[in-house]
Amino acid sequence: MSTADVAVIMGSQSDWDTMRHAAETLEALKIPHEARIVSAHRTPERMYDFARSAKADGFKVIIAGAGGAAHLPGMVAALTTLPVFGVPVQSKALSGLDSLYSIVQMPAGVPVGTLAIGVAGATNAALLAASVLALADPALSQRLEAWRAARTGAVAERPA
Amino acid sequence: MSTADVAVIMGSQSDWDTMRHAAETLEALKIPHEARIVSAHRTPERMYDFARSAKADGFKVIIAGAGGAAHLPGMVAALTTLPVFGVPVQSKALSGLDSLYSIVQMPAGVPVGTLAIGVAGATNAALLAASVLALADPALSQRLEAWRAARTGAVAERPA
Amino acid sequence: MSTADVAVIMGSQSDWDTMRHAAETLEALKIPHEARIVSAHRTPERMYDFARSAKADGFKVIIAGAGGAAHLPGMVAALTTLPVFGVPVQSKALSGLDSLYSIVQMPAGVPVGTLAIGVAGATNAALLAASVLALADPALSQRLEAWRAARTGAVAERPA
Amino acid sequence: MSTADVAVIMGSQSDWDTMRHAAETLEALKIPHEARIVSAHRTPERMYDFARSAKADGFKVIIAGAGGAAHLPGMVAALTTLPVFGVPVQSKALSGLDSLYSIVQMPAGVPVGTLAIGVAGATNAALLAASVLALADPALSQRLEAWRAARTGAVAERPA
Amino acid sequence: MSTADVAVIMGSQSDWDTMRHAAETLEALKIPHEARIVSAHRTPERMYDFARSAKADGFKVIIAGAGGAAHLPGMVAALTTLPVFGVPVQSKALSGLDSLYSIVQMPAGVPVGTLAIGVAGATNAALLAASVLALADPALSQRLEAWRAARTGAVAERPA
Amino acid sequence: MSTADVAVIMGSQSDWDTMRHAAETLEALKIPHEARIVSAHRTPERMYDFARSAKADGFKVIIAGAGGAAHLPGMVAALTTLPVFGVPVQSKALSGLDSLYSIVQMPAGVPVGTLAIGVAGATNAALLAASVLALADPALSQRLEAWRAARTGAVAERPA
Amino acid sequence: MSTADVAVIMGSQSDWDTMRHAAETLEALKIPHEARIVSAHRTPERMYDFARSAKADGFKVIIAGAGGAAHLPGMVAALTTLPVFGVPVQSKALSGLDSLYSIVQMPAGVPVGTLAIGVAGATNAALLAASVLALADPALSQRLEAWRAARTGAVAERPA
Amino acid sequence: MSTADVAVIMGSQSDWDTMRHAAETLEALKIPHEARIVSAHRTPERMYDFARSAKADGFKVIIAGAGGAAHLPGMVAALTTLPVFGVPVQSKALSGLDSLYSIVQMPAGVPVGTLAIGVAGATNAALLAASVLALADPALSQRLEAWRAARTGAVAERPA
């Protein structure tokens, strides 16, 4: 049983440069989380085990990042009814358009809430997870509001 | 104060052909919801009022569908910390690719969990909302599991 | 244990309009085959079971067709070392470009030999399977050469 | 009340590298202008206040630059009847194609005159604003003609 | 000397199905206008004559629609300093993406304010022209505000 | 009257990095040619004068390179019946896809023979011009065959 | 030995709907031509024989149309130094974008002058062939000028 | 007669940076192979000779890599009934999208099993060849399973 609310999973070590922004944002919002490498293609059994037991393990939200023919978010979503948020990692040849299509174009029945390609998407996956968890956690709701307010306050009036 | 948990909003009447699939799926899962037309471009004040008061009005999740330069999901997300799920409505010239880019490519700080273009996306937005609400509602969780199991059971072994 | 050499699998009944062209081509070449519906997203357990046992079941080549966020070919390829040939089914909004990217852009380590979008791809997946099986089957090799020669002979000299 | 005819607004400080070319071109044409950061997503209230009062504040033309899911130009256009010219800032993953679609594909009723992606677009937004203001300002019209004539004169006969 | 403020030009008769929406919107706003066929490719001399004399002829704004390799808006803009608004007509093979790129991607120095592909763009080109002319015409400004208010008022609260 | 058979024109000095490959290939094939900057947008009069008199000036083939909203090849083709070959120069944001669409998608009636994006296209425009001129010039035909044979001969048997 | 100046070849009977427009335009200009089906993939030997002997057979220009992975124009160009003009036939899934890329993106050394996707491209290939042949045929040059003038004259002043 | 089972061919020396990954993977799996440069466009005769005799020469599988208008894999497939696997080499302007379309979109009748753009595709072409050869070679089958297992085992549990 994990004590983390959010699992941040990714297809390979190389995705961590992107996905660390999800972890850092969860950290900033004091949301217990855990980062793991779970490859749909290289470790399909691990993926099955992870997804099948994620709910029982205590996770509430899953953030999954992958690039290219990015099957991880959708396959995990097929194996659990927890909310799954997908992050298309920017790929070399197609700049993440392949990742985006592979994650967002899920057929009716198995949803993946997809965020932007790359770092912005990883950060936003964490914020979306926070907004979900905040529904039942007023203190987190306040931290999230504060995070947003701080961002708003940091916007200068004029470019420099 | 609304008694609905989920708001299903869309930019225009013509989006209803797509978005009714979100409403119907919520109906099937017995999730209280409300469908409204809120146009970012034609009724920006209505959009502000809706988004600013959505949390106080009792909504927990917002599903927003729009097509073309689809600003509704992202603007609502900018005005609330409730989870917002976006549905790119298929557009005429660009087949919803414009809708998809306008919804999913949000900058870091304001997330929209984006679903597939068109009807599949509308259905899945409802399922994702269900998975979020189910975190605090074991009965809904069971209905969701049952809905998924029924879908699985309906897959024939061989094509006919 | 199946007596079929080729498994033709697809994500849903609606893919059969495309994938029947694979089956018909295998039929024309007298290659034992079997068509099944195996959905990566709706029946992930069935997919695991199928892929994990495909080699022991006697299959030699797997043809897998799917549309949209098409994970079936790649996931099956992750679970077997049999050759897997993927057919991107033409999708509604993105005309199969999403299917193509989801199937062809596999990461190093897990190959899917991808054919053209739609009917041409389904037919060609069968021909590619035939060329593989013909390596150890001279009679099939002759049938395949004859099939090709007949196609060549059927090309008129002038348009009419 | 501003003494500027043109407002040059942008979604973030990072857009200034692009949008400064609008400001510099307005400068070269001696058109009073003002540059501000107005983020649709991080400062939606500021955006509303700006757009709602832009006409009363004395602005005649608004130039708005943004990248990714670029909602600023369209939302400002929804809140004013002043002419709005949009500049798609080049984005990282999709090279500004997302910015372009988000700005140009506005639904009937709310126009944004969209320029090219990046620096060329920023320069041209200023020139288009100049052509608008020149309709009622013969001196500006002459300066604009002169600017154009100088550009024409600067084109060498042969490449070097 | 024309008594029209706005010229609505297009590359061919077939573009009129799209461009009539510009004319009708100008009509609704009581803006004097004139529609002409001016083909950059089939009647380049006519295009030169038109563009070179447009200002002297009394036009204040030019709306130009074209499809495919759409050179009309940009070439007219190269030959006048009047504001030129371009409408990408939806093309057969590439759905207007070729038209859009050919119109919007103008180099620094010669601006074309580009609207959406197809009918929405034609309508919006007229509205943008109205917003420009309204700067010096308070009565038109009121008509434009009224037009917008009527559109806002026509948005139903709920889908039907 | 020029003594050159081929005019190599381009929209700006910056296109010369690409277009010099056309000139160098013509040089290698000993085809008299002349390189000029002719901007459709900045020097439309020069373009008209050039295209209108190109045939009388003795040119037989025109090679035109341009980037972005690349109107030069098509406009020149509209003003002469000499064969025009277009080279899409690689652009910054859209990698030359805008250039390609703007050049190749000409409407029926005014042809531009379009080559590949960038340097390969510039080289090939020269080779295509050579193949045209060689129809009436047996010595050039031999030089062209020799050029091709040398290229064939230079292909190693194995990679190194 | 053929008495035709232009060969119009295509990959299959189904391309004739497009390519007949090339033949009809050549007919209108009284240019001797011949239409043949030559499939790069189904009749590679026929293609080799055709291309290798095209010059000796008296052809001066080759027009080649094909769709999808369209190899015919480029392969013919690799086997002859006659000018080859390529017509991308509109394909089902990708609307001819695959055909266009396959034809236009030739590497340096082997040029194919590429026309627009579909019917416009077929017509223009004939016109481009005419402009090439007209270099040595003043009567044809006059017919071509007349054809163009008739088209110019047929453009109405106003849309109807 | 070659003693190699797999031919790794490519259009030019510059493709070797990509295709060497196919050769290295075959090497790792101890599969006899041979690498050759065979250019469809510069050495069409060599290509014909290679493809026509490949089967008699003892090759069982052909891996062909090419970029841009990549005709090599499809043309070789048209000339042999051996299985052909195609690798789209990443191109400069279009990032390999042109290569991908040119290889994968083959018409019904002539299949090319296409892998991912670039290095991943080259590696996977070798693995797919291995899976084909392993059907008749139990020792290779074991080496392939071991290769895959080693890859699976090398995936860390957590990112670092």
CSV table of C-alpha atoms in Angstrom, one decimal, chain E residues 9-13 15 36-48 50 65-66 69 71-73 75-76, chain F residues 48 75 78-79 106-108 110, chain G residues 151-152 154-157:
chain,number,residue,atom,x,y,z
E,9,ILE,CA,-12.6,40.8,-54.5
E,10,MET,CA,-12.1,37.2,-55.2
E,11,GLY,CA,-10.1,35.0,-57.5
E,12,SER,CA,-13.0,33.3,-59.3
E,13,GLN,CA,-16.7,33.0,-59.6
E,15,ASP,CA,-15.2,31.8,-54.6
E,36,ARG,CA,-15.4,42.0,-58.2
E,37,ILE,CA,-13.7,39.1,-59.6
E,38,VAL,CA,-10.0,39.8,-59.8
E,39,SER,CA,-7.8,36.8,-60.5
E,40,ALA,CA,-4.1,37.1,-59.7
E,41,HIS,CA,-3.3,34.4,-62.1
E,42,ARG,CA,-5.7,34.7,-64.9
E,43,THR,CA,-6.0,38.5,-64.9
E,44,PRO,CA,-2.8,39.8,-63.4
E,45,GLU,CA,-3.2,43.2,-65.3
E,46,ARG,CA,-6.6,43.7,-63.9
E,47,MET,CA,-5.3,43.0,-60.5
E,48,TYR,CA,-2.5,45.5,-60.9
E,50,PHE,CA,-7.3,47.5,-59.4
E,65,GLY,CA,-10.7,35.8,-50.9
E,66,ALA,CA,-8.8,33.1,-52.8
E,69,ALA,CA,-2.0,28.9,-54.0
E,71,HIS,CA,-1.8,34.9,-54.1
E,72,LEU,CA,-4.5,37.6,-54.5
E,73,PRO,CA,-4.6,39.0,-51.0
E,75,MET,CA,-0.2,40.7,-54.2
E,76,VAL,CA,-2.9,43.3,-53.7
F,48,TYR,CA,5.9,42.6,-63.7
F,75,MET,CA,2.9,35.4,-60.3
F,78,ALA,CA,0.8,34.3,-64.7
F,79,LEU,CA,2.7,36.9,-66.7
F,106,MET,CA,-1.6,26.6,-58.5
F,107,PRO,CA,-5.1,26.7,-60.1
F,108,ALA,CA,-5.7,25.1,-63.5
F,110,VAL,CA,-1.1,28.7,-64.8
G,151,ARG,CA,-9.1,32.1,-70.2
G,152,THR,CA,-8.3,35.7,-69.2
G,154,ALA,CA,-13.5,34.6,-69.8
G,155,VAL,CA,-13.1,36.1,-66.3
G,156,ALA,CA,-16.3,38.1,-65.5
G,157,GLU,CA,-15.9,41.5,-63.9
